[in-house]
PDB file of C-alpha atoms in Angstrom:
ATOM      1  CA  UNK A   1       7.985 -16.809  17.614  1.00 53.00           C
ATOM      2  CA  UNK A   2       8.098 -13.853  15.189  1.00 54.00           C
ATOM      3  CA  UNK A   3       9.552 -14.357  11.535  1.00 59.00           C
ATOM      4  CA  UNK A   4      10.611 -10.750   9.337  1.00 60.00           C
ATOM      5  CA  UNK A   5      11.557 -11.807   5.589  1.00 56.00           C
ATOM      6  CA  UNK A   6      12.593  -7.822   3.660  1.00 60.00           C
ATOM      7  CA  UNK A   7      13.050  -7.525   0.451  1.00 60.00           C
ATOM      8  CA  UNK A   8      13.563  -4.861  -2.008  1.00 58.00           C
ATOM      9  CA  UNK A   9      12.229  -5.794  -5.319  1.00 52.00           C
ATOM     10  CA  UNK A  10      11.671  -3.466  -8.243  1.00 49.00           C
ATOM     11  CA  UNK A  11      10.541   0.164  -6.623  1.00 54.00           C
ATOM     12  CA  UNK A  12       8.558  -1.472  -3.547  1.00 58.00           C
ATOM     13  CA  UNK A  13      10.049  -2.610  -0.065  1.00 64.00           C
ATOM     14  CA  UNK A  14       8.340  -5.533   1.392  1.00 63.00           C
ATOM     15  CA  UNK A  15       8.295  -6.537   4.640  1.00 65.00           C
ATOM     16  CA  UNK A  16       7.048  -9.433   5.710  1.00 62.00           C
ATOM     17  CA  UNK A  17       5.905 -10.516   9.763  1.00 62.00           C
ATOM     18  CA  UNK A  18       4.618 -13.984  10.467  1.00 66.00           C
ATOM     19  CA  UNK A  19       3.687 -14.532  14.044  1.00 66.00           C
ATOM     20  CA  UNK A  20       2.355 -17.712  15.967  1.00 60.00           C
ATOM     21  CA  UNK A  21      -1.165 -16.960  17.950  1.00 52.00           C
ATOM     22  CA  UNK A  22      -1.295 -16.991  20.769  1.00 45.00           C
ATOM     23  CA  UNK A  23      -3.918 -20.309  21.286  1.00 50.00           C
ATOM     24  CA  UNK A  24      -1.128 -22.622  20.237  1.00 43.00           C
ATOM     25  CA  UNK A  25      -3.214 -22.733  16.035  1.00 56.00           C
ATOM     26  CA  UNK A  26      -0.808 -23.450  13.913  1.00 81.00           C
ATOM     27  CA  UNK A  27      -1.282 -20.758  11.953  1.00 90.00           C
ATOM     28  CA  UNK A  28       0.606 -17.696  12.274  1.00 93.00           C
ATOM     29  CA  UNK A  29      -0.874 -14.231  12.106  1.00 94.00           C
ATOM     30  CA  UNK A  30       0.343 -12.564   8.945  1.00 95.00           C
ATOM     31  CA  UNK A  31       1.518  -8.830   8.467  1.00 95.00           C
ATOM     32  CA  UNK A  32       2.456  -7.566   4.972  1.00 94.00           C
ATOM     33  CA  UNK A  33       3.710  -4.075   4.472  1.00 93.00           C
ATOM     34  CA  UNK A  34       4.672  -2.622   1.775  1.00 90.00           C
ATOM     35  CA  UNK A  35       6.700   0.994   0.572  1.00 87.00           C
ATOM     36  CA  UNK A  36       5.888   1.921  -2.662  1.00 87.00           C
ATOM     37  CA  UNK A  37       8.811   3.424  -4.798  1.00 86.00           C
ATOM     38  CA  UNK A  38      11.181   2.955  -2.406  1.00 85.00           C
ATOM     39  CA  UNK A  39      14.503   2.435  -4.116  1.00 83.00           C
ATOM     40  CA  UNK A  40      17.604  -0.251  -4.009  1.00 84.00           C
ATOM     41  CA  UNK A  41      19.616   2.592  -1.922  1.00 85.00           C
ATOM     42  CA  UNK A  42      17.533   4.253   0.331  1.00 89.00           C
ATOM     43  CA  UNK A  43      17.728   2.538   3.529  1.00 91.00           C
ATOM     44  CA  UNK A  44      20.408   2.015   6.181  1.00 91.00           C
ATOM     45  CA  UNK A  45      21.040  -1.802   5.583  1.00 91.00           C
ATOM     46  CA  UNK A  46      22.115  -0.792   2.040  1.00 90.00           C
ATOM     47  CA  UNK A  47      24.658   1.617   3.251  1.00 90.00           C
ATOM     48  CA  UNK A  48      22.603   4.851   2.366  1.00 90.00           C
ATOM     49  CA  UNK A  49      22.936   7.790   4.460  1.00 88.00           C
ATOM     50  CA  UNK A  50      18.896   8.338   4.933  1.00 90.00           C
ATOM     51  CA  UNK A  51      18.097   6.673   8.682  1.00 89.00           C
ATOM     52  CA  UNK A  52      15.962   3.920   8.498  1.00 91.00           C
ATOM     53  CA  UNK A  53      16.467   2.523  12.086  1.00 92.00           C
ATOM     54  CA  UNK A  54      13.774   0.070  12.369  1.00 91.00           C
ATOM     55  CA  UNK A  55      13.921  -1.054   9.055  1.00 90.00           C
ATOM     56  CA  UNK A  56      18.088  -2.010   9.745  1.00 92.00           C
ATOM     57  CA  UNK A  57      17.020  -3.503  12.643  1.00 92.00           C
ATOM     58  CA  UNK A  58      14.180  -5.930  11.242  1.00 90.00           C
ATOM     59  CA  UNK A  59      16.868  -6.278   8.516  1.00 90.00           C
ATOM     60  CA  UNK A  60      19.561  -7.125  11.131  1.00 91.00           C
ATOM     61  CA  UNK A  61      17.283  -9.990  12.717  1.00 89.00           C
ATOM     62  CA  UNK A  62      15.258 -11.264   9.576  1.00 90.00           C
ATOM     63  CA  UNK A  63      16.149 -12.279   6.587  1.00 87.00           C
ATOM     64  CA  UNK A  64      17.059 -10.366   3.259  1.00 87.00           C
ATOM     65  CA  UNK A  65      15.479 -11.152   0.545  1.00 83.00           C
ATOM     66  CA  UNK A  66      17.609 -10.051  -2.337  1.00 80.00           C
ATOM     67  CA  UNK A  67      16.874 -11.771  -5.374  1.00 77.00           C
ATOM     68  CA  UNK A  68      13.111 -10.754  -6.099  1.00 71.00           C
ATOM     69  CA  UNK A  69      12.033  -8.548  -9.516  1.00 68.00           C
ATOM     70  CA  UNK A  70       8.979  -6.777  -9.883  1.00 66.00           C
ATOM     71  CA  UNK A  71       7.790  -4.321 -12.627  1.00 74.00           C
ATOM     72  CA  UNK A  72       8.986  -0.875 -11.044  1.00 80.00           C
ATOM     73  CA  UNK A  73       5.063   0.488 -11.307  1.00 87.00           C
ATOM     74  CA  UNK A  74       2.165   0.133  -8.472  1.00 89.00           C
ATOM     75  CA  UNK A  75      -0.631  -1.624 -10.409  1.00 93.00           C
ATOM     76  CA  UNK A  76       1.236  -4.754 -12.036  1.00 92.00           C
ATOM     77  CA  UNK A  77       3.442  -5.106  -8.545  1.00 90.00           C
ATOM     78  CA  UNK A  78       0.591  -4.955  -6.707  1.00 93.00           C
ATOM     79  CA  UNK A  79      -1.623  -7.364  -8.936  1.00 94.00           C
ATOM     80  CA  UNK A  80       1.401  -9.786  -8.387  1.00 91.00           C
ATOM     81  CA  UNK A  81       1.193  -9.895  -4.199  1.00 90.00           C
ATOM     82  CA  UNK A  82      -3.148 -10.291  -4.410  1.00 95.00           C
ATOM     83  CA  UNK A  83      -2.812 -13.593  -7.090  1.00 95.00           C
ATOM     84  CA  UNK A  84       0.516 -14.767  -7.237  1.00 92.00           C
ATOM     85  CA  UNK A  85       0.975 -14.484 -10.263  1.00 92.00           C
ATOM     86  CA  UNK A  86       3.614 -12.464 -12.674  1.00 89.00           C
ATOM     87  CA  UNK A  87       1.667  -9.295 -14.190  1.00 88.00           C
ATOM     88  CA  UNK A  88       1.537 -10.718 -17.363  1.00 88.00           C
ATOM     89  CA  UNK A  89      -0.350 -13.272 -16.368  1.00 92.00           C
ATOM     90  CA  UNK A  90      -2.800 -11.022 -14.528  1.00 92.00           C
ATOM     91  CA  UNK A  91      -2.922  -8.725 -17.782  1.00 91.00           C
ATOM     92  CA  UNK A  92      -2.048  -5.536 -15.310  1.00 92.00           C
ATOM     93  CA  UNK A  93       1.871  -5.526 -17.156  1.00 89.00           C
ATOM     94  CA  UNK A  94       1.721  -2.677 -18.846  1.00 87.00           C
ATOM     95  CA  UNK A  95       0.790   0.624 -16.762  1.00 88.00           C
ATOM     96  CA  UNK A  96      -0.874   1.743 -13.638  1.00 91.00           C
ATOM     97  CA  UNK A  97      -5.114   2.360 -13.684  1.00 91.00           C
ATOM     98  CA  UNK A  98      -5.775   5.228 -14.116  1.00 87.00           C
ATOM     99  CA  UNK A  99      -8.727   7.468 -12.420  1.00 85.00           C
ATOM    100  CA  UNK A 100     -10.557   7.565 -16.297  1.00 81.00           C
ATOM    101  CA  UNK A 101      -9.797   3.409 -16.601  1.00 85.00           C
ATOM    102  CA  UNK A 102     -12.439   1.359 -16.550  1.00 90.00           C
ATOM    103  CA  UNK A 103     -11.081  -1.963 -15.248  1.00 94.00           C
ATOM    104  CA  UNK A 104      -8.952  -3.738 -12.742  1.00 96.00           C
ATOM    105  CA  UNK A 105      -7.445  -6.698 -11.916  1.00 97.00           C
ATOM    106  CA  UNK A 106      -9.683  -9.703 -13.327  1.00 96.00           C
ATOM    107  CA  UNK A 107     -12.430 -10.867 -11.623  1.00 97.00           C
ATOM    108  CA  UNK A 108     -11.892 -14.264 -12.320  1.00 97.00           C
ATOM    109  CA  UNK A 109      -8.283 -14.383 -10.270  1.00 97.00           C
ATOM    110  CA  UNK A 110      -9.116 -15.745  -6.534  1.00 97.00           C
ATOM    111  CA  UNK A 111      -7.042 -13.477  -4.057  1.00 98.00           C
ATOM    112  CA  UNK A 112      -4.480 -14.097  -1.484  1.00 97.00           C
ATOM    113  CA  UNK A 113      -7.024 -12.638   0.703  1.00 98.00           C
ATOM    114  CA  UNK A 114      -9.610 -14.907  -0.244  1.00 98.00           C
ATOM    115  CA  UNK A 115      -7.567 -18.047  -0.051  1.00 97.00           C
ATOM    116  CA  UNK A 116      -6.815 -17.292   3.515  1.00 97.00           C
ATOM    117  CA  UNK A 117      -9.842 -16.434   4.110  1.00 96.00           C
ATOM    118  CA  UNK A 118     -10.841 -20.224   3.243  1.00 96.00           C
ATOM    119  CA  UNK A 119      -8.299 -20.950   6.105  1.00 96.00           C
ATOM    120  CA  UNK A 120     -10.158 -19.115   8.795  1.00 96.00           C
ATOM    121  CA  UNK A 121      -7.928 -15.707   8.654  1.00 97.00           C
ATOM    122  CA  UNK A 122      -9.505 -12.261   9.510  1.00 97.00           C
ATOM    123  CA  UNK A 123      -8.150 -10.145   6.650  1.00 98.00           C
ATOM    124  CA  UNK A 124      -7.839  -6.665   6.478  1.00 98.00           C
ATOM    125  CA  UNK A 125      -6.110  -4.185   4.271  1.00 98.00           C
ATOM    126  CA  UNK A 126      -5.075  -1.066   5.372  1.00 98.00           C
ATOM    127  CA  UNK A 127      -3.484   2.037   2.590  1.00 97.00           C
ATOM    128  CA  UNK A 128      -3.002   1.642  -1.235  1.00 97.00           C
ATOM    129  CA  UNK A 129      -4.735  -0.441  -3.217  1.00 97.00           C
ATOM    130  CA  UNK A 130      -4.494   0.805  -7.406  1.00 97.00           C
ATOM    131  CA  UNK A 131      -6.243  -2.567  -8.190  1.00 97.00           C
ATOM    132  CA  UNK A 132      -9.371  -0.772  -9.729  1.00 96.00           C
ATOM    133  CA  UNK A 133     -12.641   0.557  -8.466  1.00 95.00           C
ATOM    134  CA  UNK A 134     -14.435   1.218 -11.111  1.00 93.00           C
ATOM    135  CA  UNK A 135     -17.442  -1.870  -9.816  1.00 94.00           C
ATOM    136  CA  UNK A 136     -17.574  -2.140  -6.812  1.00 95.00           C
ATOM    137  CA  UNK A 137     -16.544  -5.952  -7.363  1.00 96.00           C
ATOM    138  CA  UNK A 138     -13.372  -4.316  -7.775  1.00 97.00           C
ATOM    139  CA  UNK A 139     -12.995  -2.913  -4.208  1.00 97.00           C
ATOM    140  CA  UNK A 140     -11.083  -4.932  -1.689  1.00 98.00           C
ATOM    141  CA  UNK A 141     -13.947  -5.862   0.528  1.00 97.00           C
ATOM    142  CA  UNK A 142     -15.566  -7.924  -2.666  1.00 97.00           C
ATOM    143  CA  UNK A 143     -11.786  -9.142  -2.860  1.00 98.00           C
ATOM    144  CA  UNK A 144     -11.633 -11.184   0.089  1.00 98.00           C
ATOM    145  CA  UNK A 145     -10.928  -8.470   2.536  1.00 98.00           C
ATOM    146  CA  UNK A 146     -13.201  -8.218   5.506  1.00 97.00           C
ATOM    147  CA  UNK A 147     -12.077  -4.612   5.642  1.00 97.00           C
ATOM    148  CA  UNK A 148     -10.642  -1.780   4.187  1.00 98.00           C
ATOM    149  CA  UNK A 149      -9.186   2.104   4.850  1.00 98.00           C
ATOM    150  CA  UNK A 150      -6.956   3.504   2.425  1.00 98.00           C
ATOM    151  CA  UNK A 151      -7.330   4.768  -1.016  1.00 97.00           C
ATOM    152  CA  UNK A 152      -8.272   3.382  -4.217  1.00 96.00           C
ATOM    153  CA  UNK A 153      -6.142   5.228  -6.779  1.00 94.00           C
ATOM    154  CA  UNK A 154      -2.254   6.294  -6.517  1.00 93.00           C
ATOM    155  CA  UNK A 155      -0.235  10.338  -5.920  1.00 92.00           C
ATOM    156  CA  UNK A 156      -3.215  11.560  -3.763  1.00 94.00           C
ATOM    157  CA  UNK A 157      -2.387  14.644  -1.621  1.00 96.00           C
ATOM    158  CA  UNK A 158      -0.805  12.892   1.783  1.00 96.00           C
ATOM    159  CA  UNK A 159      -2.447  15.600   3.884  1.00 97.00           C
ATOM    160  CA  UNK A 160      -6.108  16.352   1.809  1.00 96.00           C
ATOM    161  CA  UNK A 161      -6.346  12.402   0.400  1.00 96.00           C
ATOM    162  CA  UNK A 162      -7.697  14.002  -2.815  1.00 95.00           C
ATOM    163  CA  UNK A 163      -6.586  13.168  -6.350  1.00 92.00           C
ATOM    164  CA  UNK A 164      -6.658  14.719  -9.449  1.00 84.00           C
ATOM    165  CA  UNK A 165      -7.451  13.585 -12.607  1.00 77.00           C
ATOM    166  CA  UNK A 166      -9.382  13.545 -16.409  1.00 73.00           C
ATOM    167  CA  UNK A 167     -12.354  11.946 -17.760  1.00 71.00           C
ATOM    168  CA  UNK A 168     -13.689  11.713 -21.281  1.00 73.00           C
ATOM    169  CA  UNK A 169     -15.424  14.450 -22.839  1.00 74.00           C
ATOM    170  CA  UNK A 170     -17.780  11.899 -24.457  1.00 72.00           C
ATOM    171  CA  UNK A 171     -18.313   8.361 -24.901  1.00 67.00           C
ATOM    172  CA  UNK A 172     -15.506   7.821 -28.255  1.00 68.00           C
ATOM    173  CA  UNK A 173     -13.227   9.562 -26.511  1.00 65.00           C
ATOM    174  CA  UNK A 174     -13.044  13.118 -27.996  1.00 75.00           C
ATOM    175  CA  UNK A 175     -10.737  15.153 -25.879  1.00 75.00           C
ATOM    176  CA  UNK A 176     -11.305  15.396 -21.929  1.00 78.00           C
ATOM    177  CA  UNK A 177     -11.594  17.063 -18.641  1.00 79.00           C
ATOM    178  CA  UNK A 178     -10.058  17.635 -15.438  1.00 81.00           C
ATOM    179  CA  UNK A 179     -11.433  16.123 -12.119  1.00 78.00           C
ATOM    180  CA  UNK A 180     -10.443  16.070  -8.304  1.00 86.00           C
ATOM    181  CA  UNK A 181     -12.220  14.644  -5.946  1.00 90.00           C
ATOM    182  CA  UNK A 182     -11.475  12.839  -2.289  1.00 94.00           C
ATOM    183  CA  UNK A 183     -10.173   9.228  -2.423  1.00 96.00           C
ATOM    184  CA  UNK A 184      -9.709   8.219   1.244  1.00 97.00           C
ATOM    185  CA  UNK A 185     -12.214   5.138   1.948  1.00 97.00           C
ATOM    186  CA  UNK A 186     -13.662   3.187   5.364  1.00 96.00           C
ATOM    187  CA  UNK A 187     -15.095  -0.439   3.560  1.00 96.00           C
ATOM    188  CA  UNK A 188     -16.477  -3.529   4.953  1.00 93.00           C
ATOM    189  CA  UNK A 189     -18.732  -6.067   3.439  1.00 84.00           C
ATOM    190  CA  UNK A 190     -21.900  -4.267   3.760  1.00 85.00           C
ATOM    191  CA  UNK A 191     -20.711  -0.362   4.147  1.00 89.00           C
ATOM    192  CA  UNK A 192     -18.704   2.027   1.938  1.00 90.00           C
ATOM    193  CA  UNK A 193     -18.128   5.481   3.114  1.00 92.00           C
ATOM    194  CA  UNK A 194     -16.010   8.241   2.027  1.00 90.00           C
ATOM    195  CA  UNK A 195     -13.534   9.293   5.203  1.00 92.00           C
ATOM    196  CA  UNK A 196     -14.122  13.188   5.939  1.00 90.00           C
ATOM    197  CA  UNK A 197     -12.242  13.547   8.934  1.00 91.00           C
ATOM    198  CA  UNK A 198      -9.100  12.921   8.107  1.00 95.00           C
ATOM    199  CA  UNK A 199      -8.051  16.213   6.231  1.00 94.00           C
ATOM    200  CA  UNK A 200      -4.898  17.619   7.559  1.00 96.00           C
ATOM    201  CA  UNK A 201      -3.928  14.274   9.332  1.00 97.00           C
ATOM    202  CA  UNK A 202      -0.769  12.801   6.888  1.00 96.00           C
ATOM    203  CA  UNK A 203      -1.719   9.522   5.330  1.00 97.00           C
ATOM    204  CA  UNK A 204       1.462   7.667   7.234  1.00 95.00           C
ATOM    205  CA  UNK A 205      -0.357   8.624  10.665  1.00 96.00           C
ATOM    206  CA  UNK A 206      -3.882   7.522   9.375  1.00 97.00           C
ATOM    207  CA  UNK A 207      -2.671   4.468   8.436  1.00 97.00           C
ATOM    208  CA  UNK A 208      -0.321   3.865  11.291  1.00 96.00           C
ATOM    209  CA  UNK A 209      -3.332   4.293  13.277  1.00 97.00           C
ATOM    210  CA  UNK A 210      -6.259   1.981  11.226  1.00 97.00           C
ATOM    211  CA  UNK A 211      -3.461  -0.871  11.330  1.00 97.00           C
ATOM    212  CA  UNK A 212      -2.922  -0.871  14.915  1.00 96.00           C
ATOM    213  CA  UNK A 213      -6.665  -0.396  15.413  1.00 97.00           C
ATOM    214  CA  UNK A 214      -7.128  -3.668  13.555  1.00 97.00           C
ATOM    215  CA  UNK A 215      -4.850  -5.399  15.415  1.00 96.00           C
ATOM    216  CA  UNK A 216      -5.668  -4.581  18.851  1.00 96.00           C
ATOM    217  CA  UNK A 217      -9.025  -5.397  18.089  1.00 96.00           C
ATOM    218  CA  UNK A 218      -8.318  -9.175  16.624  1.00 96.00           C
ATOM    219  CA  UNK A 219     -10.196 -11.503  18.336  1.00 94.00           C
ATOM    220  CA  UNK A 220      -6.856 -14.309  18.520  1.00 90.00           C
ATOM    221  CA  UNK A 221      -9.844 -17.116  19.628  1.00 91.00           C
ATOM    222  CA  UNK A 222     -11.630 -16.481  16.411  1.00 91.00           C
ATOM    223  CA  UNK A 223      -8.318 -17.566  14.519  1.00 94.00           C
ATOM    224  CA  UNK A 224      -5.348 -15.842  12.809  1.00 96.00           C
ATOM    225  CA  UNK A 225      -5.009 -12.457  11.579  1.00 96.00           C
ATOM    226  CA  UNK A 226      -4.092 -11.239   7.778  1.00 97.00           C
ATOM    227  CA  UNK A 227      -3.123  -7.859   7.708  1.00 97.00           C
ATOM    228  CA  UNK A 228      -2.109  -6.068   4.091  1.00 97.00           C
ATOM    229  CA  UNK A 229      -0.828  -2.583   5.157  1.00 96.00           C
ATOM    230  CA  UNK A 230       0.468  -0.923   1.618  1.00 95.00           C
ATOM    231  CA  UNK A 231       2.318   2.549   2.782  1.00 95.00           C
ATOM    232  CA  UNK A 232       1.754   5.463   0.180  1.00 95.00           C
ATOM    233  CA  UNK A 233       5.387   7.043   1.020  1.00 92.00           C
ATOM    234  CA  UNK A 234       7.495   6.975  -0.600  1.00 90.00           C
ATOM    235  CA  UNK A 235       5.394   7.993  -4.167  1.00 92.00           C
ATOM    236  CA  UNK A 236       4.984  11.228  -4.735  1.00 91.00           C
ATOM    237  CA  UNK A 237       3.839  13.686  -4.344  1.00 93.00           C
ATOM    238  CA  UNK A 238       6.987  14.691  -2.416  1.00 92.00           C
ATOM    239  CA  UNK A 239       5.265  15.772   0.625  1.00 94.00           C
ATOM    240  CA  UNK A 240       6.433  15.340   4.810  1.00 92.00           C
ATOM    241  CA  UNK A 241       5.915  17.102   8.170  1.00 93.00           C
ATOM    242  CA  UNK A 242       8.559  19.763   8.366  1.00 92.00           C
ATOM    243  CA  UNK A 243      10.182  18.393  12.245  1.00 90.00           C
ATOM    244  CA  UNK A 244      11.430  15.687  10.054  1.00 89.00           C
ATOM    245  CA  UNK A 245      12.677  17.705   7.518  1.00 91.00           C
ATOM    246  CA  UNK A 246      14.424  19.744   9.597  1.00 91.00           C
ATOM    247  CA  UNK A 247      16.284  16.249  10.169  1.00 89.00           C
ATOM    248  CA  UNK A 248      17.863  16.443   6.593  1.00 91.00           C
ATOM    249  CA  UNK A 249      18.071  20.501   6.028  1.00 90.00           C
ATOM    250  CA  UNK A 250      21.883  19.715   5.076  1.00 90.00           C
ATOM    251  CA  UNK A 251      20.301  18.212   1.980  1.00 91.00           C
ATOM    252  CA  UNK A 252      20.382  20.554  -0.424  1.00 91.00           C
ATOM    253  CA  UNK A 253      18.396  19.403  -2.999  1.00 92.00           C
ATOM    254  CA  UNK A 254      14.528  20.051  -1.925  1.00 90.00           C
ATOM    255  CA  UNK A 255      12.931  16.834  -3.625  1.00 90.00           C
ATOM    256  CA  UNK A 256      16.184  14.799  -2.473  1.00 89.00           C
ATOM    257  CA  UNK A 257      15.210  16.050   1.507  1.00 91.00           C
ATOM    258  CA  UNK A 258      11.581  15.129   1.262  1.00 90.00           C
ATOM    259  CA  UNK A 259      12.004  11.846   0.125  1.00 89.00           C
ATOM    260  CA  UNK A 260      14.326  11.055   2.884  1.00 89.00           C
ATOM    261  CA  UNK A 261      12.618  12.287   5.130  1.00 84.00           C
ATOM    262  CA  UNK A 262      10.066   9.357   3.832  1.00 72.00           C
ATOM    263  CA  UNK A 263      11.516   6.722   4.907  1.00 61.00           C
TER     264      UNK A 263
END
């Protein structure tokens, strides 16, 4: 038995897969994917003309969820799905974190991740996460996740998974400096790595890829699976492999055809 609740809440596009095991446990294995700035009118079950096939269909045979509100920015929506909790109670309301910002979300709020792990759930997070790194107790594997491949930060390059940035020239403050450096990540409990061998491959395949990796590789006997798969399309940069665009060349607008081709 396979249950799909979608929802479009603020700028992100949730979908949500619950799945029994296949040991008879009673519980289900859980799949949560999220778009990020996705909007209200870009998919096919809202009437827009951008073709989101599989997205109508789970749509056709789920259940919309269309009375959900979320900040439209990735760090407080995001701090809402890992507590439970609305942003201002996770004191993440107010903008995303920054590469230069020193925190994240509070180390004293227990995850989603964490309470399922207490359940016996594999978890595993796969994509965004914008929910600070600047301690490593901010990372998701000290957040409950038993893994992790994505990147820590948000508009990274799809293809080269770098990011640019600033720091402070000095400790009060006094003007700053550009940085760039590569912020695509392979995490469990014990290892952190930067990912080198990715450049060139577009972050939708990479992550495509880790999350049915993950899943082919759950151990059902061990008990139920968590996955947390948070896409980077649609946020910019407005970036896509050209046979897709070729799909939408009758869209005149350049930035208009890339993001469609996003979804």
């Amino acid at each position: 038995m396979v249950s799909v609740g979608i929802t479009i809440a603020g700028s992100l596009l949730v979908v949500l897969f619950t799945a029994g095991v296949s040991h008879g446990a009673d519980k289900p294995n859980i799949l949560f994917i999220a778009a990020d700035d996705l909007g209200w009118n870009d998919v096919g079950f809202h009437g827009s003309a951008i073709k989101t096939p599989v997205l109508d269909k789970l749509a056709q045979e789920g259940v919309i969820l269309n009375r959900s509100y979320v900040q439209p920015l990735c760090s407080p929506s995001r701090s809402c799905f890992m507590s439970g909790r609305f942003p201002f109670h996770t004191g993440l309301q107010h903008i995303v974190i920054m590469p230069e910002l020193g925190y994240g979300l509070n180390l004293s709020i227990t995850t989603v991740a964490q309470r399922l792990k207490d359940l016996g759930y594999a978890t595993h997070a796969v994509g965004k996460w914008h929910l600070g790194f600047c301690n490593k107790a901010y990372t998701p594997t000290e957040r409950g996740f038993d893994s992790y491949f994505g990147y820590y930060l948000g508009a990274e390059d799809y293809y080269t998974h770098r990011r640019a940035g600033s720091v402070p020239n000095d400790s009060l403050g006094r003007g700053s400096r550009p940085v760039d450096g590569l912020d695509l990540h392979r995490n469990s409990k014990d290892t952190y790595s930067n990912v080198l061998t990715d450049n060139g491959t577009y972050s939708t395949y990479a992550f495509s890829r880790e999350a049915e990796a993950v899943i082919n590789s759950h151990d059902t006997s061990s008990g139920p699976l968590y996955l947390y798969m948070p896409f980077q399309a649609v946020h910019q940069p407005l970036q896509a492999p050209q046979r897709f665009l070729d799909m939408y060349e009758h869209i005149e607008n350049k930035n208009r055809r890339v993001f469609s081709v996003f979804q």
